[in-house]
Amino acid sequence: MSDLVQVGRVGRPHGLDGSFVVEHASEDPMRFAAGSRIFLDGAEAKVAHSKRAGRRLIVRLDREAQRGALLAVPRSELPETEEDEYYVFQLVGLDVEEEGGRPLGRVQDVAPGVANDVLELDTGTALPLVEECVLAVDLDRGRILVAQGFAPES
């Protein structure tokens, strides 16, 4: 398991100075502050400049960044989560089981939604990441328990 956690991706260029739009940027407002350390496809870099242009985050690093390159930080630099809060990387790969023991699949991704995030399973099932659906997340056992009635019958 990598010690680095993705916090964005290099998007399209913005201007002529090497700046780019950050796609899927971390919600932490200080993550891309000028002077911050970031890893660009695994190699350490520093944020030279950062600004907002509307809803988009624009960043320039101290080195050239190719479009599509991953932006990451060490896990150790992530802030602690509150109770019942999880990072996406903690949920991806967990087995999902319905009350009563019916296996539903494995978490492939967590997609942002309008009202709530959505667990996307490898079986094609999508489950709302809300209290009424997700009854328990057990990181130690690698399992998410969900309430009956949210997953289609097989």
CSV table of C-alpha atoms in Angstrom, one decimal:
chain,number,residue,atom,x,y,z
A,1,MET,CA,0.0,0.0,0.0
A,2,SER,CA,1.5,3.4,-1.0
A,3,ASP,CA,2.3,6.0,1.6
A,4,LEU,CA,1.0,8.6,-0.8
A,5,VAL,CA,-2.7,9.6,-1.1
A,6,GLN,CA,-4.0,11.3,-4.2
A,7,VAL,CA,-5.3,14.9,-3.6
A,8,GLY,CA,-5.8,15.9,-7.3
A,9,ARG,CA,-4.7,15.6,-10.9
A,10,VAL,CA,-3.0,18.0,-13.3
A,11,GLY,CA,-5.7,19.3,-15.6
A,12,ARG,CA,-5.6,21.6,-18.6
A,13,PRO,CA,-3.0,24.4,-18.8
A,14,HIS,CA,-4.0,27.9,-17.5
A,15,GLY,CA,-2.0,30.7,-19.1
A,16,LEU,CA,1.6,30.5,-20.3
A,17,ASP,CA,3.6,30.3,-17.1
A,18,GLY,CA,3.1,26.5,-16.4
A,19,SER,CA,0.0,27.0,-14.3
A,20,PHE,CA,-2.8,24.4,-14.6
A,21,VAL,CA,-6.3,23.6,-13.4
A,22,VAL,CA,-6.3,21.0,-10.6
A,23,GLU,CA,-8.9,18.3,-11.3
A,24,HIS,CA,-10.5,16.5,-8.3
A,25,ALA,CA,-8.7,18.8,-5.9
A,26,SER,CA,-8.6,18.1,-2.1
A,27,GLU,CA,-11.2,20.0,-0.1
A,28,ASP,CA,-8.4,21.2,2.3
A,29,PRO,CA,-7.9,24.9,1.4
A,30,MET,CA,-4.3,24.8,2.6
A,31,ARG,CA,-3.3,21.7,0.6
A,32,PHE,CA,-2.2,23.7,-2.4
A,33,ALA,CA,-1.1,26.9,-0.7
A,34,ALA,CA,2.1,28.5,-2.0
A,35,GLY,CA,5.1,26.8,-0.5
A,36,SER,CA,3.3,23.5,0.2
A,37,ARG,CA,5.0,20.2,-0.5
A,38,ILE,CA,3.2,18.0,-2.9
A,39,PHE,CA,4.2,14.9,-4.9
A,40,LEU,CA,3.9,15.0,-8.7
A,41,ASP,CA,3.7,11.4,-10.0
A,42,GLY,CA,5.7,10.4,-6.9
A,43,ALA,CA,8.4,13.0,-7.2
A,44,GLU,CA,8.5,15.8,-4.6
A,45,ALA,CA,7.6,19.3,-5.8
A,46,LYS,CA,6.6,22.6,-4.2
A,47,VAL,CA,3.6,24.8,-5.0
A,48,ALA,CA,5.0,28.0,-6.4
A,49,HIS,CA,1.7,29.8,-6.9
A,50,SER,CA,-2.0,29.1,-6.2
A,51,LYS,CA,-5.2,31.0,-6.8
A,52,ARG,CA,-8.9,30.5,-7.5
A,53,ALA,CA,-10.5,31.4,-10.8
A,54,GLY,CA,-14.2,31.1,-10.2
A,55,ARG,CA,-14.7,27.6,-8.8
A,56,ARG,CA,-11.5,26.2,-10.3
A,57,LEU,CA,-8.2,25.9,-8.4
A,58,ILE,CA,-5.2,27.1,-10.5
A,59,VAL,CA,-1.7,26.0,-9.4
A,60,ARG,CA,1.9,26.4,-10.6
A,61,LEU,CA,4.6,24.1,-9.3
A,62,ASP,CA,8.3,24.5,-9.1
A,63,ARG,CA,8.7,22.0,-11.9
A,64,GLU,CA,6.9,21.1,-15.2
A,65,ALA,CA,3.7,19.1,-14.7
A,66,GLN,CA,2.3,17.0,-17.5
A,67,ARG,CA,-1.5,16.9,-17.9
A,68,GLY,CA,-3.0,13.9,-16.2
A,69,ALA,CA,-0.1,13.6,-13.6
A,70,LEU,CA,-1.2,12.6,-10.1
A,71,LEU,CA,-0.9,15.0,-7.2
A,72,ALA,CA,-0.4,13.4,-3.8
A,73,VAL,CA,0.7,13.9,-0.2
A,74,PRO,CA,2.0,11.4,2.4
A,75,ARG,CA,-0.8,9.8,4.5
A,76,SER,CA,1.0,11.0,7.6
A,77,GLU,CA,0.2,14.6,6.6
A,78,LEU,CA,-3.6,14.1,6.4
A,79,PRO,CA,-5.6,15.5,9.3
A,80,GLU,CA,-7.3,13.0,11.6
A,81,THR,CA,-10.9,12.4,10.7
A,82,GLU,CA,-13.8,12.8,13.1
A,83,GLU,CA,-15.8,9.9,14.3
A,84,ASP,CA,-17.8,8.3,11.4
A,85,GLU,CA,-15.8,10.2,8.8
A,86,TYR,CA,-13.5,8.5,6.3
A,87,TYR,CA,-11.2,9.3,3.5
A,88,VAL,CA,-12.2,7.8,0.1
A,89,PHE,CA,-9.0,5.7,0.0
A,90,GLN,CA,-10.0,4.1,3.3
A,91,LEU,CA,-13.4,2.9,1.8
A,92,VAL,CA,-12.2,1.8,-1.6
A,93,GLY,CA,-11.6,-2.0,-1.6
A,94,LEU,CA,-13.9,-2.7,1.4
A,95,ASP,CA,-16.4,-5.5,1.1
A,96,VAL,CA,-20.1,-4.4,1.3
A,97,GLU,CA,-22.6,-6.6,3.0
A,98,GLU,CA,-26.3,-6.2,3.6
A,99,GLU,CA,-27.9,-6.8,7.0
A,100,GLY,CA,-28.5,-10.6,7.1
A,101,GLY,CA,-25.2,-11.4,5.4
A,102,ARG,CA,-25.9,-11.0,1.6
A,103,PRO,CA,-22.7,-9.8,-0.1
A,104,LEU,CA,-23.2,-6.9,-2.4
A,105,GLY,CA,-19.7,-6.3,-3.8
A,106,ARG,CA,-16.6,-4.3,-3.1
A,107,VAL,CA,-16.3,-0.5,-3.1
A,108,GLN,CA,-14.7,0.6,-6.3
A,109,ASP,CA,-15.1,4.4,-5.8
A,110,VAL,CA,-16.9,7.0,-3.8
A,111,ALA,CA,-18.5,9.5,-6.1
A,112,PRO,CA,-19.6,13.0,-5.1
A,113,GLY,CA,-23.4,13.4,-5.4
A,114,VAL,CA,-25.7,16.4,-5.2
A,115,ALA,CA,-27.2,15.5,-1.8
A,116,ASN,CA,-24.6,13.0,-0.6
A,117,ASP,CA,-21.7,10.9,-1.7
A,118,VAL,CA,-22.3,7.5,-3.4
A,119,LEU,CA,-20.5,4.2,-2.9
A,120,GLU,CA,-19.9,2.6,-6.3
A,121,LEU,CA,-19.5,-1.1,-6.1
A,122,ASP,CA,-17.7,-3.4,-8.5
A,123,THR,CA,-21.1,-5.1,-9.2
A,124,GLY,CA,-22.5,-1.9,-10.6
A,125,THR,CA,-24.6,-1.2,-7.5
A,126,ALA,CA,-24.6,2.4,-6.2
A,127,LEU,CA,-25.4,3.0,-2.6
A,128,PRO,CA,-26.0,6.4,-0.9
A,129,LEU,CA,-23.4,7.2,1.7
A,130,VAL,CA,-26.0,8.2,4.3
A,131,GLU,CA,-26.7,7.0,7.9
A,132,GLU,CA,-30.0,5.3,6.9
A,133,CYS,CA,-28.1,3.1,4.4
A,134,VAL,CA,-24.6,2.7,5.9
A,135,LEU,CA,-25.0,1.1,9.3
A,136,ALA,CA,-21.3,0.4,10.1
A,137,VAL,CA,-17.9,0.8,8.6
A,138,ASP,CA,-15.3,-1.6,10.0
A,139,LEU,CA,-11.9,-0.7,8.7
A,140,ASP,CA,-10.2,-3.4,10.7
A,141,ARG,CA,-12.4,-6.2,9.2
A,142,GLY,CA,-12.5,-4.5,5.8
A,143,ARG,CA,-16.3,-4.4,5.7
A,144,ILE,CA,-19.2,-2.0,5.3
A,145,LEU,CA,-22.6,-3.1,6.6
A,146,VAL,CA,-25.7,-1.6,4.9
A,147,ALA,CA,-29.4,-1.7,5.7
A,148,GLN,CA,-31.8,-3.9,3.7
A,149,GLY,CA,-33.8,-2.2,1.0
A,150,PHE,CA,-31.0,0.0,-0.6
A,151,ALA,CA,-29.5,-2.6,-2.9
A,152,PRO,CA,-31.5,-4.2,-5.8
A,153,GLU,CA,-32.4,-7.9,-5.3
A,154,SER,CA,-30.2,-10.2,-7.3
